[in-house]
PDB file of C-alpha atoms and ligand atoms in Angstrom:
ATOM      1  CA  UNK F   1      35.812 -17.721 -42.205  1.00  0.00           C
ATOM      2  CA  UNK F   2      38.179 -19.807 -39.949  1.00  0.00           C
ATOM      3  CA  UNK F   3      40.777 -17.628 -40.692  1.00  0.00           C
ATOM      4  CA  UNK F   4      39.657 -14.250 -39.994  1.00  0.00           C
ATOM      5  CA  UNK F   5      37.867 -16.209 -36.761  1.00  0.00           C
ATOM      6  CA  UNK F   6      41.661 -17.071 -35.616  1.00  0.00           C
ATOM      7  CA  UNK F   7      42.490 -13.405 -36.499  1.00  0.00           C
ATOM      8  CA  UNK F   8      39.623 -11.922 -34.077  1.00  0.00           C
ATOM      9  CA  UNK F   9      40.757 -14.573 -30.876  1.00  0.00           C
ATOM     10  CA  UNK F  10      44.934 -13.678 -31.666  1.00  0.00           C
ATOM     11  CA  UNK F  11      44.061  -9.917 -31.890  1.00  0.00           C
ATOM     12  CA  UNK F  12      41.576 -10.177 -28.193  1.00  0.00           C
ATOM     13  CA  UNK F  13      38.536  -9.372 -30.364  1.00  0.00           C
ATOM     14  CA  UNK F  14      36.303 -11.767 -29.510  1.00  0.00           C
ATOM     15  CA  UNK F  15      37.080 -15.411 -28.034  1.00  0.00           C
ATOM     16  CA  UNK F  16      34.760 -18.621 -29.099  1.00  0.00           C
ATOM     17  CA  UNK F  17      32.229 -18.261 -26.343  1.00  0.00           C
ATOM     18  CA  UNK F  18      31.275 -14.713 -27.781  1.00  0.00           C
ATOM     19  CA  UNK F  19      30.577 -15.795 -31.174  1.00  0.00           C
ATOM     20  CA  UNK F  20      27.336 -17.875 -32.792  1.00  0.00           C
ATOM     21  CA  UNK F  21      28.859 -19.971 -35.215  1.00  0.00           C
ATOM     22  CA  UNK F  22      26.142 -21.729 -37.842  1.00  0.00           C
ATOM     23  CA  UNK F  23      26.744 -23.951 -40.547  1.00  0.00           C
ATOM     24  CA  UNK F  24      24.961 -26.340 -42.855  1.00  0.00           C
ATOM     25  CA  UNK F  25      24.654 -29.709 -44.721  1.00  0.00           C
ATOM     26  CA  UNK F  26      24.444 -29.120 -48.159  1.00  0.00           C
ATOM     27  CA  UNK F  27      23.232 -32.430 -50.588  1.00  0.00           C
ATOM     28  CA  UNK F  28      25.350 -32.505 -53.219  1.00  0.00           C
ATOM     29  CA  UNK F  29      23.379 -31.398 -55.671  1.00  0.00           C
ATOM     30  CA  UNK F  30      24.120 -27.946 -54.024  1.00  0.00           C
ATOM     31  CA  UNK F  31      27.375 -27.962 -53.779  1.00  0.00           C
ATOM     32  CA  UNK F  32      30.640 -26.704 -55.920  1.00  0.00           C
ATOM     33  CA  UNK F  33      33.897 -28.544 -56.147  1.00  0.00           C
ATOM     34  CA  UNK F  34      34.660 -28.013 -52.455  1.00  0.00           C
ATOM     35  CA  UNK F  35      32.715 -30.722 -51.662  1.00  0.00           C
ATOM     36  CA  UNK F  36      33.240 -31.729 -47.653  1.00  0.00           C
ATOM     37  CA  UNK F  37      32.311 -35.403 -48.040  1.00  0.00           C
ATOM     38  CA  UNK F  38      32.785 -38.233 -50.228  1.00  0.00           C
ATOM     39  CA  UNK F  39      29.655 -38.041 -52.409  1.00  0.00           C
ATOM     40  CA  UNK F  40      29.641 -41.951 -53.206  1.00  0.00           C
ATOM     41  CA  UNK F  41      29.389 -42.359 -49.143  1.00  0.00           C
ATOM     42  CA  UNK F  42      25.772 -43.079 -47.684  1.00  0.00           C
ATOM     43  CA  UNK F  43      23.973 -39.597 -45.972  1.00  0.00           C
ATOM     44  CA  UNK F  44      24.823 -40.294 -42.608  1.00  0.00           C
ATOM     45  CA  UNK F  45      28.390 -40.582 -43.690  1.00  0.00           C
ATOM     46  CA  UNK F  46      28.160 -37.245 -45.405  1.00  0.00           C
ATOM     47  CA  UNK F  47      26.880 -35.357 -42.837  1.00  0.00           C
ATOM     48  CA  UNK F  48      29.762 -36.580 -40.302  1.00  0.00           C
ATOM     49  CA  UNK F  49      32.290 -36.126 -43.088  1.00  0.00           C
ATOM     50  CA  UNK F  50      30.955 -32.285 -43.588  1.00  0.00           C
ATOM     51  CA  UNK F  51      30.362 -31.938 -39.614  1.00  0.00           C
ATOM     52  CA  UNK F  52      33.977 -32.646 -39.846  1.00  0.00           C
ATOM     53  CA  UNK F  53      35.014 -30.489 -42.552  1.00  0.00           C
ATOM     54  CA  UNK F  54      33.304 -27.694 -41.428  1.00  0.00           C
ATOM     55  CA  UNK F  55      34.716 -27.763 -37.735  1.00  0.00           C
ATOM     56  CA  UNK F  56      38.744 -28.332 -38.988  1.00  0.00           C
ATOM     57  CA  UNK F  57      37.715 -24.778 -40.769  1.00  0.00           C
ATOM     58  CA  UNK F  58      36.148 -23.094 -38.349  1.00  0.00           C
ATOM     59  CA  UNK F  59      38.806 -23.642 -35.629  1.00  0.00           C
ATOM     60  CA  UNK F  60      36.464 -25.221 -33.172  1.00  0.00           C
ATOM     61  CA  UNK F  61      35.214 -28.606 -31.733  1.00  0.00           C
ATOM     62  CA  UNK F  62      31.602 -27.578 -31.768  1.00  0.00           C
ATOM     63  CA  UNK F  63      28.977 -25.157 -33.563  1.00  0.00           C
ATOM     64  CA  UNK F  64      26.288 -23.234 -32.306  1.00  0.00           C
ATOM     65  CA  UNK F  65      24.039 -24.733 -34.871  1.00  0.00           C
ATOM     66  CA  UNK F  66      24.095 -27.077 -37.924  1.00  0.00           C
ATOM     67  CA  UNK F  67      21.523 -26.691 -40.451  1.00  0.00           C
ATOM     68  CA  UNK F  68      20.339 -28.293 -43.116  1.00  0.00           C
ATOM     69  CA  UNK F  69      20.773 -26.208 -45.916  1.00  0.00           C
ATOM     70  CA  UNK F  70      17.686 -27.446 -47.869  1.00  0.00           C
ATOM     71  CA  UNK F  71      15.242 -30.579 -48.079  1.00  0.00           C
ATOM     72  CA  UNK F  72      16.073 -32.653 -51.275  1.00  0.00           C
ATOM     73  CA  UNK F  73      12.918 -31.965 -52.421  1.00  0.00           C
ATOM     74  CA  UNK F  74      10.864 -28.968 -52.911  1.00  0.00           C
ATOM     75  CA  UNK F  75       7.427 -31.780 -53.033  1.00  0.00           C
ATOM     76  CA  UNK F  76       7.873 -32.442 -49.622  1.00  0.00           C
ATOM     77  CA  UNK F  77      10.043 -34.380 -46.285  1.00  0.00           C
ATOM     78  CA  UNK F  78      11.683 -37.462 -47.900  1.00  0.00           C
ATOM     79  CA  UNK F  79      13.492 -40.209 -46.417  1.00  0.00           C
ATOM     80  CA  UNK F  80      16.661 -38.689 -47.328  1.00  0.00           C
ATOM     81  CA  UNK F  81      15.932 -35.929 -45.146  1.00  0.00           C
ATOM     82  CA  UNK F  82      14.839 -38.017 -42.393  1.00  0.00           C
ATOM     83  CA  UNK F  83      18.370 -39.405 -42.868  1.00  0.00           C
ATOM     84  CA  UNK F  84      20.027 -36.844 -42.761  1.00  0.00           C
ATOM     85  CA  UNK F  85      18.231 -35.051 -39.804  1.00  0.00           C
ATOM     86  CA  UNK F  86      18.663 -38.218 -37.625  1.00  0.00           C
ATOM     87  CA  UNK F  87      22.656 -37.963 -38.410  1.00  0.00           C
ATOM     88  CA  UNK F  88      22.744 -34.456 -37.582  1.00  0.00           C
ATOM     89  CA  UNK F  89      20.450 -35.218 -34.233  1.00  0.00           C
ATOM     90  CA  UNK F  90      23.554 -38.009 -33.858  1.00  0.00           C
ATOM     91  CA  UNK F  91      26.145 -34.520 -34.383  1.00  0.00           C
ATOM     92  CA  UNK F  92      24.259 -32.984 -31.284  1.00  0.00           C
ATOM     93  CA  UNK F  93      24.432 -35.905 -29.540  1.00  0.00           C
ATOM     94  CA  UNK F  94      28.174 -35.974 -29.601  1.00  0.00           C
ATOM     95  CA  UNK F  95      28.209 -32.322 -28.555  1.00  0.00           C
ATOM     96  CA  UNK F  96      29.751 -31.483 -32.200  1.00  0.00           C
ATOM     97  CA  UNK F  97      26.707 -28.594 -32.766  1.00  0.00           C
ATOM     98  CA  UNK F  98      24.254 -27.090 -29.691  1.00  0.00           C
ATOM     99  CA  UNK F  99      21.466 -26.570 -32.071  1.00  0.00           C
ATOM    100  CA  UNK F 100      19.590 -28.070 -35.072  1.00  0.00           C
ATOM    101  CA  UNK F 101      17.954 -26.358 -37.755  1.00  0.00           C
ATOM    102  CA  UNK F 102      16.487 -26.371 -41.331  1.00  0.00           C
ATOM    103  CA  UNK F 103      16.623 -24.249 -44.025  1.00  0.00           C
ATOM    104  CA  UNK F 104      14.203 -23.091 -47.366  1.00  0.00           C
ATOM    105  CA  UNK F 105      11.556 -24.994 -46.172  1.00  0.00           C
ATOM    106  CA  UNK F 106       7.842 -24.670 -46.866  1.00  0.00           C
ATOM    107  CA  UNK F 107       4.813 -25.289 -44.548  1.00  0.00           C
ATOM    108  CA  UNK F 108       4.105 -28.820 -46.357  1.00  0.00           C
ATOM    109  CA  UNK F 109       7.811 -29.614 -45.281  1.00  0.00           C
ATOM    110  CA  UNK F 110       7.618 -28.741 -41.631  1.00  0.00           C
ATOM    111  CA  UNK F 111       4.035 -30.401 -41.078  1.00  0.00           C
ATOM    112  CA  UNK F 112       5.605 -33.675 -42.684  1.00  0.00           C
ATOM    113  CA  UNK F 113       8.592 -33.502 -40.598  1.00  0.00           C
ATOM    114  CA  UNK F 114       6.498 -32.958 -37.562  1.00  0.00           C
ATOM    115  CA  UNK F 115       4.352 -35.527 -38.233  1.00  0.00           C
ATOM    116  CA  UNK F 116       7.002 -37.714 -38.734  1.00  0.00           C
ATOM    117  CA  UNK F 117       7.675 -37.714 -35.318  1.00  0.00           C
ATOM    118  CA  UNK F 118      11.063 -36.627 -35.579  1.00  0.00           C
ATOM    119  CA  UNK F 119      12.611 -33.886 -33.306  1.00  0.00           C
ATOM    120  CA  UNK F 120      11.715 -30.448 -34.110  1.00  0.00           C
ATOM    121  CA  UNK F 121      14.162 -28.194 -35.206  1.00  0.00           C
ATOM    122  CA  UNK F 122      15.235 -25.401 -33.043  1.00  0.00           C
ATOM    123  CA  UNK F 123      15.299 -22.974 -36.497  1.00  0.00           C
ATOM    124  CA  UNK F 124      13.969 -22.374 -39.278  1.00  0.00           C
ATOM    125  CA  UNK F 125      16.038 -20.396 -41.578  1.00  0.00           C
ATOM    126  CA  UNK F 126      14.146 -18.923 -44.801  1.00  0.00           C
ATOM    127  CA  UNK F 127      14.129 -16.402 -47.499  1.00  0.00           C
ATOM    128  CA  UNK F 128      11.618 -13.806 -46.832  1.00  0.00           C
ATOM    129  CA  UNK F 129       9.662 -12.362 -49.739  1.00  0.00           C
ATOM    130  CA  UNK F 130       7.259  -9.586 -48.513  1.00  0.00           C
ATOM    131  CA  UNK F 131       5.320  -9.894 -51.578  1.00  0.00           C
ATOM    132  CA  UNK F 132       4.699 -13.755 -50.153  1.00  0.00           C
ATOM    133  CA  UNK F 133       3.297 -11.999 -46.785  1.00  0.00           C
ATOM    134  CA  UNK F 134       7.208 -12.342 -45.261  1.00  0.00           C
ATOM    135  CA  UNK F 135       6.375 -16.107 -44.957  1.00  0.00           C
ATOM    136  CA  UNK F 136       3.796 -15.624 -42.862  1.00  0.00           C
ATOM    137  CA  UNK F 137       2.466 -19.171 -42.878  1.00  0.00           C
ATOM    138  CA  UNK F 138       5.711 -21.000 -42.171  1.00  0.00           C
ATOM    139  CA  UNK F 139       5.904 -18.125 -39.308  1.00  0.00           C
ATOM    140  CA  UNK F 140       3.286 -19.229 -37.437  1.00  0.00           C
ATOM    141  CA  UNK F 141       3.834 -22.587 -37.469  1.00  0.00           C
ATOM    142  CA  UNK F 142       7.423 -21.131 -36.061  1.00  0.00           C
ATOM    143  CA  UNK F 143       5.702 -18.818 -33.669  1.00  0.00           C
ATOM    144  CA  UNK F 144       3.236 -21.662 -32.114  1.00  0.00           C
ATOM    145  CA  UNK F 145       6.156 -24.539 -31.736  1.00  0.00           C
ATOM    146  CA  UNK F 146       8.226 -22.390 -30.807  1.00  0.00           C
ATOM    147  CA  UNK F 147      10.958 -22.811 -33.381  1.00  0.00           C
ATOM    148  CA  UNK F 148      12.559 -19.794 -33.675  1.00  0.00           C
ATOM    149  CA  UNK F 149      12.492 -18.184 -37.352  1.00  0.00           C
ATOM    150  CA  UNK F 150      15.399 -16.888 -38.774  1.00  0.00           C
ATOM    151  CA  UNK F 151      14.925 -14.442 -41.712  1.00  0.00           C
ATOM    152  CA  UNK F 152      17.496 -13.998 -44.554  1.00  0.00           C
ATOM    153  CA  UNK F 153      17.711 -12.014 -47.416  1.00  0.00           C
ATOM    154  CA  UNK F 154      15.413  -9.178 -45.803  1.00  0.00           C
ATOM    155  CA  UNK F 155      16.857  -6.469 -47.885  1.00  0.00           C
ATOM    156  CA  UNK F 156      18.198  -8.158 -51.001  1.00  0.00           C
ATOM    157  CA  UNK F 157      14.879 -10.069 -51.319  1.00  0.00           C
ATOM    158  CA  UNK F 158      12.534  -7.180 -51.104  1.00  0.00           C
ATOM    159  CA  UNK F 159      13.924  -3.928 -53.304  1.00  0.00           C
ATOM    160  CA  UNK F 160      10.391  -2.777 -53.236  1.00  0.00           C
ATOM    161  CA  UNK F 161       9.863  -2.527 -49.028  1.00  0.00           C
ATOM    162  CA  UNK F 162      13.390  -0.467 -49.579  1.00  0.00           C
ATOM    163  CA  UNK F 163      12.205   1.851 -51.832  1.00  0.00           C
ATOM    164  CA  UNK F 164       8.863   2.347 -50.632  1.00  0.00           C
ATOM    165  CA  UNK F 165       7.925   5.940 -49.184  1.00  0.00           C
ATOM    166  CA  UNK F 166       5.835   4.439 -46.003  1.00  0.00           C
ATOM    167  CA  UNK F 167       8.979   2.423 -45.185  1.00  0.00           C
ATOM    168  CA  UNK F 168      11.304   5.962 -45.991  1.00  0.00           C
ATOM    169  CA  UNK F 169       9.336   7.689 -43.864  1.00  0.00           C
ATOM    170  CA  UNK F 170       9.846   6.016 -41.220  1.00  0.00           C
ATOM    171  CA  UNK F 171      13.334   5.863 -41.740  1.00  0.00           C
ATOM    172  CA  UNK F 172      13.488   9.277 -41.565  1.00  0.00           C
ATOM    173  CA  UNK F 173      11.083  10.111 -38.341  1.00  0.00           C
ATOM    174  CA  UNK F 174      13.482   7.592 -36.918  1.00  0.00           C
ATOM    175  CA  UNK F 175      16.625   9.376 -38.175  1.00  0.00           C
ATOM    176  CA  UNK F 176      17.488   5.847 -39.339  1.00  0.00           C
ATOM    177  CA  UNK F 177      18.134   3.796 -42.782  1.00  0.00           C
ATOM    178  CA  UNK F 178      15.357   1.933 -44.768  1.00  0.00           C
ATOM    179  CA  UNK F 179      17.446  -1.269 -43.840  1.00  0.00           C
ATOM    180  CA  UNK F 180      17.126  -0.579 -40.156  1.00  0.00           C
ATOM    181  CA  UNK F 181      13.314   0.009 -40.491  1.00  0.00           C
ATOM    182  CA  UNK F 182      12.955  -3.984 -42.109  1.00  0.00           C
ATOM    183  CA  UNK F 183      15.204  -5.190 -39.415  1.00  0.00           C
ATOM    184  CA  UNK F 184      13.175  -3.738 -36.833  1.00  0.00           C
ATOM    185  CA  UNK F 185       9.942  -4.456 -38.032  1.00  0.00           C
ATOM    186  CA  UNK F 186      11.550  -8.017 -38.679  1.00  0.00           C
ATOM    187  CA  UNK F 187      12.305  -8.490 -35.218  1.00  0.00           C
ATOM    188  CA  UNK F 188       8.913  -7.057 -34.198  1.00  0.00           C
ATOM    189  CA  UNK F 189       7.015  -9.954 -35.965  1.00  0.00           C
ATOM    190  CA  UNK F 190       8.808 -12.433 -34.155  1.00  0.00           C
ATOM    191  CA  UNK F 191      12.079 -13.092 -36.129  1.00  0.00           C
ATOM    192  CA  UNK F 192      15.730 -13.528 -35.928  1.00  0.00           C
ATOM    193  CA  UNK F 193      16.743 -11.150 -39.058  1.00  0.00           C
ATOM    194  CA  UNK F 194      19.870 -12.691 -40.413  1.00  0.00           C
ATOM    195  CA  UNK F 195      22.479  -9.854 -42.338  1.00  0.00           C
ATOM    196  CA  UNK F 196      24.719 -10.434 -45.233  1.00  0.00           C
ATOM    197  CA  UNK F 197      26.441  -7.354 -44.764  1.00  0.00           C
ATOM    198  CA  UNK F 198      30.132  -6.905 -45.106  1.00  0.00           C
ATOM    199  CA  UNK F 199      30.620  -3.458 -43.969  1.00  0.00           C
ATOM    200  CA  UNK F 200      31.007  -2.750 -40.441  1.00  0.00           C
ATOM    201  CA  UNK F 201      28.998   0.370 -40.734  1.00  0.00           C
ATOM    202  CA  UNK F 202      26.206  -1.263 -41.818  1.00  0.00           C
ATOM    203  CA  UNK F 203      26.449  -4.327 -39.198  1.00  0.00           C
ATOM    204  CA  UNK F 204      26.579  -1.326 -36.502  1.00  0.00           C
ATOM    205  CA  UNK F 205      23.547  -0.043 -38.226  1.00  0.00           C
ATOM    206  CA  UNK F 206      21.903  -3.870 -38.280  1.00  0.00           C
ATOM    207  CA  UNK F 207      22.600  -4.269 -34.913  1.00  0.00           C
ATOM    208  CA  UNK F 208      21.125  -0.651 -33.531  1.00  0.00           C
ATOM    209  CA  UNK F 209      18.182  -1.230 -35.082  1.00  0.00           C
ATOM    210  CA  UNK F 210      16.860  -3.277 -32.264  1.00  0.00           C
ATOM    211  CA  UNK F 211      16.444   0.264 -30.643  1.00  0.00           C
ATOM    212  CA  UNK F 212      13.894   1.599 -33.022  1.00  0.00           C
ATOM    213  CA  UNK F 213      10.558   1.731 -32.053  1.00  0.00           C
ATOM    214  CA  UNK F 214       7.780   1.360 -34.409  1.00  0.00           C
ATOM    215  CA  UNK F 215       4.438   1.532 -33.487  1.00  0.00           C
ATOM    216  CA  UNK F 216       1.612  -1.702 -33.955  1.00  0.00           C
ATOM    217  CA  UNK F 217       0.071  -0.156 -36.676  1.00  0.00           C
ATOM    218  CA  UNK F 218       3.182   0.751 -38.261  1.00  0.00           C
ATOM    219  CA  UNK F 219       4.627  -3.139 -37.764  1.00  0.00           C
ATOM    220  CA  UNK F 220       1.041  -3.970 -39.485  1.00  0.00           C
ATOM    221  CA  UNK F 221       1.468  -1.591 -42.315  1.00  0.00           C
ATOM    222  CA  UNK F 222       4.604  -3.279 -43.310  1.00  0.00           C
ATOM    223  CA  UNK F 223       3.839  -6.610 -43.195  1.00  0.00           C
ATOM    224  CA  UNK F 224       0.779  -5.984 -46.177  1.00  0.00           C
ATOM    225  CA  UNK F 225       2.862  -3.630 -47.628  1.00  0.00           C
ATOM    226  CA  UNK F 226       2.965  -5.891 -51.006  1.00  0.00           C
ATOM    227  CA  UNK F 227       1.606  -9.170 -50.035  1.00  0.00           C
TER     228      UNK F 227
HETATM  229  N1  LIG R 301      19.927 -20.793 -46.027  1.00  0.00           N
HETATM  230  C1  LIG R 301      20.262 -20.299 -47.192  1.00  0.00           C
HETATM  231  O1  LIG R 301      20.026 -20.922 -48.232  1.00  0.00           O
HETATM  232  C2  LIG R 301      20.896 -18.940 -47.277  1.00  0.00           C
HETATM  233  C3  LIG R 301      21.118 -18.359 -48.527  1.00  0.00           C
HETATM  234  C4  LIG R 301      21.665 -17.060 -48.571  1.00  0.00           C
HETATM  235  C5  LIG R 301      21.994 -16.407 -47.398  1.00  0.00           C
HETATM  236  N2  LIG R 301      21.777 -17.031 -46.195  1.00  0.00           N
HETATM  237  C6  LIG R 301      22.119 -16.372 -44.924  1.00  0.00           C
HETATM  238  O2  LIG R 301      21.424 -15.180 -44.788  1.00  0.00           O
HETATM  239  C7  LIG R 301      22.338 -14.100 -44.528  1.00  0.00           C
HETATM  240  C8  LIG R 301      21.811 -12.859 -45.167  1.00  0.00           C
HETATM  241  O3  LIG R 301      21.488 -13.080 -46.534  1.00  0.00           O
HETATM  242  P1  LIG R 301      21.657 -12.032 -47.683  1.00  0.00           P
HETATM  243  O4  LIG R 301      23.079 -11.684 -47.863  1.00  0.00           O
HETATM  244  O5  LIG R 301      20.911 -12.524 -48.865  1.00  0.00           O
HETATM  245  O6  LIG R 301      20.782 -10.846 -47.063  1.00  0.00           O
HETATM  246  P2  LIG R 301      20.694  -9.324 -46.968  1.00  0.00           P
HETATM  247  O7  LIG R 301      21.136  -8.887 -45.630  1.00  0.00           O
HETATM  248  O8  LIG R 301      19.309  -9.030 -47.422  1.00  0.00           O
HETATM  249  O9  LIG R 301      21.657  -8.757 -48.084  1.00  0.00           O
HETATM  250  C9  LIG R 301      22.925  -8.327 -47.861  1.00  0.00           C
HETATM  251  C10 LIG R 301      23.073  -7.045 -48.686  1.00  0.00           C
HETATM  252  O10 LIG R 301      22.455  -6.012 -47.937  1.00  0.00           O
HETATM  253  C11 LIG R 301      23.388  -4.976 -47.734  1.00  0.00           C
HETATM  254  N3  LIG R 301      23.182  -4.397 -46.391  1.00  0.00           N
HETATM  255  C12 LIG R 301      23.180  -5.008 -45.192  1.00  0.00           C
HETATM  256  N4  LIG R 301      22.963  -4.139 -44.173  1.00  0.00           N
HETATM  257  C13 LIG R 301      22.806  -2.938 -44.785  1.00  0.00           C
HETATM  258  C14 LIG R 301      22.562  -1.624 -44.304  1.00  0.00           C
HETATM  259  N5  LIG R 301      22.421  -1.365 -42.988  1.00  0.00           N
HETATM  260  N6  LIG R 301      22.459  -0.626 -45.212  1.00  0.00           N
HETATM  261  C15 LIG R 301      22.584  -0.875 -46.530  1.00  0.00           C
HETATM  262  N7  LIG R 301      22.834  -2.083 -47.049  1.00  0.00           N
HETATM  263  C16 LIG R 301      22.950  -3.098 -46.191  1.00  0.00           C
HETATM  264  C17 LIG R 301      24.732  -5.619 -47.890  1.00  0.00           C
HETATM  265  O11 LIG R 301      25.667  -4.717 -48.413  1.00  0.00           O
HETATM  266  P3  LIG R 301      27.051  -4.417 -47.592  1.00  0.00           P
HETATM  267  O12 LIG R 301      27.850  -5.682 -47.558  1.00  0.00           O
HETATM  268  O13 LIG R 301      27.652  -3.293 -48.387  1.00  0.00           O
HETATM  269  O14 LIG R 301      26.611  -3.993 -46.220  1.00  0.00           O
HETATM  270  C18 LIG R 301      24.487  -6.719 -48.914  1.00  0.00           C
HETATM  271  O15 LIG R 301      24.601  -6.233 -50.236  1.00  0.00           O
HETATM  272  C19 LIG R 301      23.682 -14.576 -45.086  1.00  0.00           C
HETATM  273  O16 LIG R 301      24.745 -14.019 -44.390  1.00  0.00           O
HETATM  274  C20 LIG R 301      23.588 -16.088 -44.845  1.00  0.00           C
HETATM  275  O17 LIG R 301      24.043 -16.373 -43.543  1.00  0.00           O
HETATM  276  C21 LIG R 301      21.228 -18.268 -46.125  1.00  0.00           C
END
C-alpha cells in the first residue's frame, strides 16, 4: 500500500492531503506472521508499536483514521478493549490518526462501550448482511449518535441483492450495474459504502453511483428485500 502510495505522489497523482488513509489494530489472535508489535508487550504497547508500524508503511506521520479491527470478544466490551481504545484515544492525542473507529461490532458492544463512558467512536465499520436487515440495529444507534457507519462487503456479502430482478431492474432503468444500485441505496440509508474493488473501472463505477437516483419506495424495497 505504501508503495504504490509513493508511486501516486512521485507520478503527481494524488499528494497526502487528497487521500483518506484508514488502518486498524488487530489483537493478535487476528493476525499472520507480520505481526506489527511485540505480542508479549502489554495492549497499550501494542497499539503504539502497530500505530508505528503502520505509519513507517504508509509513508506518513498521521492517518485519517485508526480502527480497531475487532473487540476481543464477540460476548461483549471487555477491559481489553477499553485498553486498547484509551491507547488509540492516546494515538489521536499525539496527532498520529484524526479519527477513531471500531470495527465488527454488535449493538451489545456499542451500548457497553457507551455506557462505559468512554469516547464514542467517530465510525463504525461493519459487514453488512441484507438478510440481517443491512445491520439495521447497529445503524441506528449510528444514525442517532451520530457515528458515521461505514459499510463493507456490500456486494461480496449479499450475492442474492446482486442477483435479484427488483435490484436488476433498476440497474437497468438506471442504465447502471447491480453494484451501483447497492452502493446507492447504501448511501441513501445513511452509510459510508466501503469498496474492495481493484479495477479502476469498477471504482469509477463505485464512485458514480452517488449520481443515481432511486426513489423512497425503491430505497425501502431494498432494504426488506431478504431480511
Ligand atoms: N473491518 C474488517 O474486518 C474488514 C474486512 C474486510 C474488508 N474490509 C474493508 O471493506 C472493504 C470492502 O470489502 P470487500 O472487499 O469485502 O467488499 P466488496 O466491495 O463487497 O467486494 C469486493 C468485490 O466486489 C467487486 N466489485 C467492486 N465494485 C464492483 C463493480 N462496480 N462491479 C462489479 N464488481 C465489483 C470486486 O471485484 P473487482 O476487484 O474486480 O472490482 C471484488 O471482488 C475493503 O476494502 C476493506 O477496506 C474490512
Amino acid at each position: 500500500m505504501g508503495q504504490g502510495l509513493a508511486a501516486a505522489y512521485r507520478a503527481g497523482l494524488v499528494t497526502r492531503a487528497d487521500v483518506f488513509l484508514q488502518t486498524k489494530f488487530t489483537y493478535v489472535d487476528g493476525q499472520d506472521h507480520r505481526l506489527p508489535y511485540d505480542p508479549a508487550a502489554d495492549l497499550s504497547t501494542q497499539v503504539a508499536q502497530s500505530m508505528a508500524s503502520s505509519l513507517e508503511h504508509l509513508g506518513t506521520d498521521h492517518v485519517d483514521s485508526y480502527v480497531l479491527h475487532g473487540p476481543a470478544s464477540g460476548r461483549g466490551w471487555s477491559d481489553a478493549d477499553a485498553e486498547v481504545w484509551a491507547a488509540m484515544a492516546r494515538e489521536r492525542d499525539a496527532g498520529r490518526t484524526r479519527l477513531l473507529g471500531v470495527s465488527n461490532v454488535s449493538l451489545r458492544h456499542l451500548e457497553q462501550l457507551a455506557a462505559s463512558g468512554a469516547e464514542s467512536p467517530h465510525f463504525v465499520q461493519n459487514r453488512c448482511f441484507a438478510r440481517l436487515g443491512w445491520d439495521r440495529e447497529v445503524r441506528a444507534f449510528c444514525a442517532e449518535r451520530r457515528i458515521v457507519y461505514q459499510g463493507f462487503s456490500l456486494l461480496t456479502a449479499n450475492p442474492e441483492v446482486y442477483r435479484d430482478r427488483f435490484v436488476g431492474g433498476l440497474a437497468a432503468r438506471e442504465r447502471t450495474t447491480p453494484a451501483q444500485v447497492i452502493f446507492r441505496f447504501a448511501q441513501a440509508v445513511g452509510m459510508l459504502p466501503l469498496t474492495g474493488t481493484s479495477d479502476p473501472a469498477h471504482m469509477t463505477q463505485d464512485l458514480a453511483s452517488r449520481g443515481l437516483t432511486l426513489s423512497g419506495e425503491e430505497v425501502r424495497a431494498i432494504e426488506s428485500l431478504v431480511g
